[in-house]
Short mmCIF file of C-alpha atoms in Angstrom, two decimals:
data_model
loop_
_atom_site.label_atom_id
_atom_site.label_comp_id
_atom_site.label_asym_id
_atom_site.label_seq_id
_atom_site.Cartn_x
_atom_site.Cartn_y
_atom_site.Cartn_z
CA MET L 1 63.52 32.82 -49.40
CA LYS L 2 60.22 31.20 -48.43
CA LEU L 3 56.88 31.65 -50.19
CA HIS L 4 53.45 31.09 -48.66
CA VAL L 5 50.15 31.49 -50.54
CA GLU L 6 46.75 31.64 -48.86
CA SER L 7 43.19 32.67 -49.55
CA PHE L 8 42.40 36.34 -48.99
CA GLY L 9 38.62 36.26 -49.54
CA ARG L 10 36.09 36.49 -52.35
CA VAL L 11 35.84 39.31 -54.89
CA GLY L 12 32.62 39.06 -56.84
CA ALA L 13 32.75 35.71 -58.63
CA GLY L 14 36.50 35.38 -58.10
CA SER L 15 38.94 34.73 -55.28
CA ALA L 16 41.78 36.85 -54.00
CA PHE L 17 45.05 35.45 -52.67
CA LEU L 18 47.72 36.68 -50.31
CA TYR L 19 51.39 35.99 -51.12
CA THR L 20 54.00 36.12 -48.35
CA LEU L 21 57.75 36.21 -49.02
CA THR L 22 59.93 35.67 -45.92
CA ASN L 23 63.70 36.09 -46.02
CA ALA L 24 66.49 34.53 -43.98
CA SER L 25 66.27 37.14 -41.20
CA GLY L 26 62.51 36.70 -40.75
CA ALA L 27 61.65 39.94 -42.54
CA TYR L 28 58.63 39.57 -44.80
CA VAL L 29 56.34 41.20 -47.33
CA ARG L 30 52.71 40.27 -47.98
CA ILE L 31 51.08 41.24 -51.27
CA THR L 32 47.60 40.54 -52.56
CA ASP L 33 46.60 40.04 -56.16
CA TYR L 34 43.71 42.47 -55.64
CA SER L 35 45.04 45.90 -56.60
CA GLY L 36 48.56 44.48 -56.25
CA ALA L 37 48.53 45.97 -52.76
CA VAL L 38 51.33 45.69 -50.24
CA VAL L 39 49.32 44.37 -47.29
CA ALA L 40 52.17 44.02 -44.78
CA LEU L 41 55.93 44.54 -44.63
CA GLY L 42 57.95 43.50 -41.60
CA VAL L 43 61.56 44.53 -41.05
CA PRO L 44 63.91 44.46 -38.01
CA ASP L 45 64.56 47.32 -35.61
CA LYS L 46 68.01 48.06 -34.15
CA LYS L 47 67.56 45.17 -31.67
CA GLY L 48 66.67 42.73 -34.43
CA ARG L 49 62.94 42.59 -33.62
CA VAL L 50 60.77 42.29 -36.73
CA ASP L 51 57.60 44.36 -36.84
CA GLY L 52 55.27 45.54 -39.58
CA VAL L 53 55.92 49.05 -40.89
CA VAL L 54 53.03 49.56 -43.33
CA ALA L 55 49.30 50.12 -42.89
CA GLY L 56 47.18 47.32 -44.30
CA PHE L 57 44.01 45.28 -43.97
CA ARG L 58 43.46 41.56 -43.32
CA ASP L 59 40.53 41.04 -45.66
CA VAL L 60 40.23 41.74 -49.36
CA LYS L 61 36.81 43.37 -48.83
CA GLN L 62 38.51 46.40 -47.31
CA TYR L 63 40.74 46.69 -50.36
CA VAL L 64 37.72 46.69 -52.66
CA LYS L 65 36.42 49.82 -50.90
CA ASN L 66 39.92 51.18 -50.36
CA ASP L 67 39.35 54.88 -51.06
CA GLY L 68 42.58 55.65 -49.23
CA TYR L 69 44.47 53.41 -51.72
CA LEU L 70 46.38 51.69 -48.90
CA GLY L 71 49.29 49.77 -50.41
CA ALA L 72 47.76 49.73 -53.88
CA LEU L 73 49.35 49.92 -57.29
CA ILE L 74 48.34 53.17 -58.97
CA GLY L 75 48.10 53.81 -62.68
CA PRO L 76 48.19 54.19 -65.56
CA VAL L 77 48.67 57.74 -64.25
CA GLY L 78 49.11 58.38 -60.55
CA ASN L 79 48.10 61.55 -58.75
CA ARG L 80 45.86 64.31 -60.14
CA ILE L 81 44.74 65.44 -63.59
CA ALA L 82 43.09 68.86 -63.56
CA GLY L 83 39.64 69.14 -65.06
CA ALA L 84 39.44 65.33 -65.31
CA ALA L 85 40.29 65.73 -69.00
CA PHE L 86 43.24 66.19 -71.33
CA ASP L 87 44.23 66.27 -74.99
CA PHE L 88 46.76 63.76 -76.27
CA GLY L 89 47.76 62.67 -79.77
CA GLY L 90 45.13 64.86 -81.38
CA ALA L 91 42.26 63.37 -79.35
CA HIS L 92 40.33 64.58 -76.31
CA TYR L 93 39.93 62.33 -73.27
CA ALA L 94 37.38 63.11 -70.56
CA PHE L 95 36.56 61.32 -67.29
CA THR L 96 34.11 61.46 -64.44
CA PRO L 97 35.80 63.42 -61.61
CA ASN L 98 36.48 61.36 -58.50
CA GLU L 99 37.98 64.08 -56.29
CA GLY L 100 35.82 67.13 -55.79
CA SER L 101 33.88 68.24 -58.82
CA SER L 102 36.67 68.57 -61.35
CA THR L 103 39.69 66.37 -60.60
CA LEU L 104 40.69 62.88 -61.73
CA LEU L 105 42.68 61.19 -58.97
CA HIS L 106 44.78 58.04 -59.51
CA SER L 107 43.18 57.25 -62.89
CA GLY L 108 39.60 56.85 -61.65
CA ASP L 109 37.47 53.74 -61.21
CA PHE L 110 39.31 51.51 -63.71
CA GLY L 111 42.89 52.09 -62.67
CA PHE L 112 45.53 49.64 -61.44
CA HIS L 113 44.07 49.68 -57.91
CA ALA L 114 40.72 48.19 -58.97
CA GLY L 115 40.52 44.46 -59.73
CA LEU L 116 42.49 41.24 -59.63
CA TRP L 117 45.89 40.75 -61.24
CA ASP L 118 47.37 37.49 -62.53
CA VAL L 119 50.37 36.42 -60.44
CA SER L 120 53.33 34.14 -61.00
CA CYS L 121 56.02 33.44 -58.40
CA GLU L 122 59.77 32.98 -58.65
CA VAL L 123 61.70 32.02 -55.52
CA ALA L 124 65.49 31.72 -55.23
CA GLU L 125 67.79 31.35 -52.23
CA THR L 126 68.30 35.06 -51.52
CA GLU L 127 65.27 36.69 -53.14
CA GLY L 128 61.71 36.09 -54.25
CA ARG L 129 59.64 37.65 -57.01
CA LEU L 130 55.95 38.12 -57.61
CA VAL L 131 55.15 38.99 -61.21
CA LEU L 132 51.74 40.63 -61.64
CA THR L 133 50.21 41.07 -65.09
CA ARG L 134 46.97 42.58 -66.31
CA ASP L 135 45.41 44.11 -69.44
CA PHE L 136 43.80 47.55 -69.34
CA PRO L 137 41.65 48.14 -72.44
CA GLU L 138 41.17 51.73 -73.55
CA GLU L 139 37.40 51.28 -73.49
CA LYS L 140 37.63 50.58 -69.75
CA THR L 141 40.33 52.96 -68.50
CA GLY L 142 39.60 55.84 -70.84
CA PHE L 143 43.35 56.40 -71.35
CA PRO L 144 45.00 56.22 -74.79
CA GLY L 145 45.77 52.72 -76.02
CA ASN L 146 45.12 49.18 -74.92
CA LEU L 147 47.68 48.78 -72.15
CA LYS L 148 49.40 45.67 -70.84
CA ALA L 149 51.00 46.15 -67.44
CA THR L 150 53.54 43.91 -65.73
CA VAL L 151 54.60 44.80 -62.19
CA THR L 152 57.37 42.80 -60.56
CA TYR L 153 57.83 42.89 -56.80
CA THR L 154 61.22 41.59 -55.63
CA PHE L 155 62.06 41.06 -51.95
CA THR L 156 65.63 40.25 -50.90
CA ASP L 157 67.64 38.97 -47.98
CA ALA L 158 69.01 42.54 -47.72
CA ASN L 159 65.50 43.75 -46.76
CA ALA L 160 64.93 45.59 -50.02
CA LEU L 161 61.54 45.71 -51.76
CA SER L 162 61.89 46.54 -55.44
CA ILE L 163 58.96 47.43 -57.72
CA HIS L 164 59.50 47.29 -61.47
CA TYR L 165 56.83 48.64 -63.82
CA HIS L 166 56.62 47.56 -67.47
CA ILE L 167 53.77 49.02 -69.52
CA GLU L 168 53.09 48.37 -73.19
CA SER L 169 50.56 50.06 -75.47
CA ASP L 170 49.25 49.39 -78.96
CA LYS L 171 49.25 53.12 -79.77
CA PRO L 172 50.95 56.27 -78.44
CA SER L 173 50.13 56.80 -74.79
CA PHE L 174 51.70 57.94 -71.53
CA ALA L 175 51.90 56.69 -67.96
CA SER L 176 53.13 57.51 -64.48
CA PRO L 177 52.61 54.41 -62.32
CA THR L 178 53.33 54.37 -58.60
CA ASN L 179 52.59 52.55 -55.35
CA HIS L 180 50.54 54.01 -52.50
CA THR L 181 51.92 52.17 -49.46
CA TYR L 182 51.69 53.99 -46.11
CA PHE L 183 54.77 53.66 -43.87
CA ASN L 184 55.44 54.21 -40.18
CA LEU L 185 58.87 53.01 -39.06
CA ALA L 186 57.81 52.96 -35.40
CA GLY L 187 56.12 49.63 -36.15
CA PHE L 188 52.43 48.78 -36.33
CA GLY L 189 52.79 46.17 -33.61
CA MET L 190 52.73 48.96 -31.04
CA LYS L 191 49.48 49.23 -29.08
CA SER L 192 49.53 53.01 -29.42
CA LEU L 193 51.21 53.89 -32.71
CA PRO L 194 52.80 57.36 -32.69
CA GLU L 195 52.30 59.77 -35.55
CA VAL L 196 55.06 59.95 -38.15
CA GLY L 197 55.88 63.44 -36.91
CA ARG L 198 58.60 62.08 -34.61
CA GLN L 199 60.48 60.64 -37.59
CA LYS L 200 63.03 62.53 -39.67
CA ILE L 201 62.82 62.83 -43.42
CA GLU L 202 65.23 63.80 -46.16
CA ILE L 203 64.18 64.36 -49.78
CA PHE L 204 66.97 65.10 -52.22
CA ALA L 205 65.31 67.76 -54.34
CA ASP L 206 66.17 71.40 -55.08
CA ARG L 207 62.67 72.23 -56.32
CA TYR L 208 59.12 71.15 -55.61
CA THR L 209 55.74 71.43 -57.33
CA THR L 210 53.50 74.19 -55.99
CA ILE L 211 49.76 73.56 -55.73
CA ASP L 212 46.53 75.49 -55.38
CA GLU L 213 43.82 74.90 -52.78
CA LYS L 214 42.55 71.92 -54.81
CA SER L 215 46.06 70.37 -54.88
CA ILE L 216 46.40 71.08 -58.61
CA PRO L 217 49.96 72.06 -59.68
CA THR L 218 50.59 75.72 -60.44
CA GLY L 219 54.32 75.57 -61.19
CA THR L 220 57.58 74.85 -59.39
CA ALA L 221 59.58 76.65 -56.71
CA ASP L 222 62.99 76.54 -55.06
CA VAL L 223 62.92 74.72 -51.72
CA THR L 224 65.52 77.02 -50.17
CA GLY L 225 64.25 78.83 -47.10
CA THR L 226 60.94 76.93 -47.03
CA PRO L 227 59.50 73.96 -45.12
CA PHE L 228 60.13 72.01 -48.32
CA ASP L 229 63.90 72.15 -47.95
CA LEU L 230 64.38 68.57 -46.82
CA ARG L 231 67.85 68.11 -48.26
CA ALA L 232 69.12 67.69 -44.69
CA PRO L 233 67.20 65.70 -42.05
CA VAL L 234 64.08 67.46 -40.76
CA LYS L 235 61.77 66.20 -38.04
CA ILE L 236 58.43 65.89 -39.81
CA ALA L 237 56.54 67.50 -36.92
CA ASP L 238 58.77 70.57 -37.18
CA GLY L 239 57.85 71.04 -40.83
CA LEU L 240 54.15 70.48 -40.19
CA ALA L 241 54.23 73.05 -37.37
CA LEU L 242 54.69 75.75 -40.04
CA GLU L 243 51.36 75.01 -41.73
CA ALA L 244 49.60 78.09 -40.33
CA GLU L 245 52.18 80.44 -41.85
CA ASN L 246 52.94 78.66 -45.12
CA GLU L 247 50.42 78.85 -47.95
CA GLN L 248 51.64 75.68 -49.62
CA LEU L 249 51.29 73.60 -46.46
CA LYS L 250 47.85 75.14 -45.98
CA ASN L 251 46.83 74.12 -49.50
CA GLY L 252 47.91 70.53 -48.90
CA GLN L 253 46.77 70.55 -45.25
CA GLY L 254 50.29 69.35 -44.59
CA TYR L 255 52.82 67.82 -46.93
CA ASP L 256 51.13 66.53 -50.09
CA HIS L 257 53.57 67.74 -52.72
CA ASN L 258 55.75 66.45 -55.52
CA PHE L 259 59.50 66.95 -55.19
CA ILE L 260 61.60 67.24 -58.37
CA LEU L 261 64.59 65.03 -57.66
CA SER L 262 68.17 66.23 -57.91
CA GLY L 263 71.39 64.27 -57.91
CA GLU L 264 73.05 61.84 -60.26
CA LYS L 265 71.74 58.39 -61.09
CA ASP L 266 73.90 55.35 -60.36
CA GLU L 267 74.98 52.63 -62.77
CA ASN L 268 71.52 51.08 -62.50
CA GLY L 269 69.80 54.31 -63.45
CA LEU L 270 68.55 54.91 -59.89
CA ARG L 271 69.15 57.81 -57.53
CA LEU L 272 68.51 58.26 -53.85
CA ALA L 273 65.21 60.11 -53.63
CA ALA L 274 64.41 60.09 -49.92
CA ARG L 275 65.38 58.74 -46.52
CA VAL L 276 63.18 58.34 -43.43
CA THR L 277 64.64 57.62 -39.98
CA ASP L 278 63.00 56.60 -36.72
CA GLU L 279 65.72 57.08 -34.13
CA ARG L 280 63.87 55.22 -31.35
CA THR L 281 63.55 51.96 -33.28
CA GLY L 282 66.65 52.60 -35.37
CA ARG L 283 64.79 51.79 -38.58
CA VAL L 284 65.83 53.60 -41.74
CA MET L 285 64.03 53.51 -45.09
CA LYS L 286 65.83 54.68 -48.23
CA VAL L 287 63.91 55.21 -51.48
CA PHE L 288 65.72 54.84 -54.80
CA THR L 289 64.06 55.48 -58.16
CA ASP L 290 64.55 56.34 -61.81
CA MET L 291 61.37 58.44 -61.78
CA PRO L 292 61.83 62.24 -61.92
CA GLY L 293 59.83 62.97 -58.78
CA VAL L 294 58.44 61.71 -55.49
CA GLN L 295 55.22 62.75 -53.75
CA PHE L 296 55.61 63.17 -50.01
CA TYR L 297 52.20 62.74 -48.39
CA SER L 298 52.11 63.09 -44.61
CA GLY L 299 48.84 61.18 -44.22
CA ASN L 300 46.78 64.34 -43.76
CA PHE L 301 43.47 62.68 -44.64
CA LEU L 302 44.17 59.18 -43.35
CA ASN L 303 41.15 57.90 -41.44
CA ARG L 304 40.50 54.23 -42.14
CA TYR L 305 39.16 51.53 -39.85
CA ASN L 306 40.97 48.19 -39.81
CA ALA L 307 38.14 45.84 -38.86
CA ALA L 308 40.38 42.80 -38.30
CA GLU L 309 42.57 44.60 -35.79
CA HIS L 310 39.82 46.82 -34.35
CA ARG L 311 41.92 49.95 -34.81
CA TYR L 312 41.82 53.14 -36.82
CA TYR L 313 44.55 54.36 -39.09
CA LYS L 314 44.28 58.02 -38.14
CA LYS L 315 45.58 61.29 -39.54
CA ARG L 316 49.36 61.31 -39.88
CA MET L 317 49.74 57.82 -38.50
CA ALA L 318 51.63 56.93 -41.70
CA LEU L 319 53.28 58.61 -44.68
CA CYS L 320 53.60 57.88 -48.38
CA LEU L 321 56.56 58.38 -50.70
CA GLU L 322 55.13 57.85 -54.19
CA THR L 323 57.69 57.93 -56.99
CA GLN L 324 56.22 59.48 -60.12
CA CYS L 325 56.15 62.17 -62.78
CA ALA L 326 54.83 65.46 -61.48
CA PRO L 327 51.04 65.54 -61.10
CA ASP L 328 49.09 66.94 -64.06
CA SER L 329 52.18 66.82 -66.28
CA VAL L 330 49.99 66.20 -69.32
CA HIS L 331 48.79 69.82 -68.99
CA HIS L 332 52.31 71.22 -68.42
CA ALA L 333 54.36 69.25 -70.95
CA GLY L 334 57.62 71.00 -71.76
CA GLU L 335 57.71 73.08 -68.58
CA ASN L 336 60.59 72.67 -66.14
CA GLY L 337 59.96 69.71 -63.84
CA PHE L 338 56.88 68.42 -65.67
CA ASP L 339 58.03 65.23 -67.42
CA VAL L 340 55.66 63.12 -69.50
CA MET L 341 56.71 59.48 -69.90
CA THR L 342 55.36 58.45 -73.29
CA ILE L 343 54.77 54.93 -74.60
CA GLU L 344 54.65 53.79 -78.21
CA PRO L 345 54.17 50.38 -79.82
CA GLY L 346 57.51 48.62 -79.43
CA ARG L 347 58.74 51.22 -76.93
CA PRO L 348 57.25 50.42 -73.51
CA LEU L 349 57.64 52.25 -70.24
CA ASP L 350 60.08 50.65 -67.81
CA SER L 351 60.66 52.05 -64.35
CA THR L 352 62.03 50.81 -61.03
CA THR L 353 61.66 51.97 -57.43
CA VAL L 354 63.41 50.36 -54.45
CA TYR L 355 62.51 50.68 -50.76
CA GLN L 356 65.62 49.68 -48.81
CA PHE L 357 65.33 49.04 -45.07
CA GLU L 358 68.32 49.33 -42.73
CA THR L 359 69.05 50.14 -39.08
CA LEU L 360 71.17 52.77 -37.38
#
């Protein structure tokens, strides 16, 4: 495994860096210390040609104003909290809404996506690791406890990108960290990148989280007989074509829903959550996680300009699979499918997600 470190631009009084890990086959991942974002990820197609499969920017300035959260680490709590407020441990916590007039999205202005992380590197023959650490004081984030987060990215010769989250707190708290990378297995090297609709998706879940018109959870429902039954491969465009007749797809303006994962975990505590296949390139992405859910977002609101490449990332040009607890679980604790991952002094949160890339 090879490691390359380079400047990625200025952030206020500090400097950002870009870290590239390249494996024996020429596959690579590029990660910046600003927001811990996955900037680029290149993997082979069925003919062995390596091309990037994630949306990213070439300058840290675009990550500073990254309201689409491209590639970013998200936390302490990913997704939405209704009313931008909650009660926890006998105390009330309130935030300034950052989605509409009443919703807290991705932990607000002082979450994992905002600011520089400290990085250390570990490179071995068949894998490389980037260990990102950062403190998140309660007075800044507004969440319970002074948090210390360590996120370890591991990239292997087998073309697997693993993300391990370790979060400590000095008092009872909770967290649901995730990563907001946008994928398109067609390859971003194409001059005219097709929408993800041509790709097939499987999500191994018997139930999903229903939402209202503001994307706030209202409960859970069986996927059977709905566009959310993705337990067998479904062409994404075929599911999206049902938006006009399906209230849930209307509410999300496409897929933007949490799936409550089924299936047994393996000896490492992980289970197969999802699989995406692009039959033309032969690329396959499998997602493994120990989290209870995964948010499938079909890029419904994606509209970001990549200044370096003079191109737009447009609606449904990429998709996200964000492993997580169900959104707004803090308001639904104890209900079926709404897990709350608590943290206490001496009992941190540990969670792992793996994106495995293969070919047909």
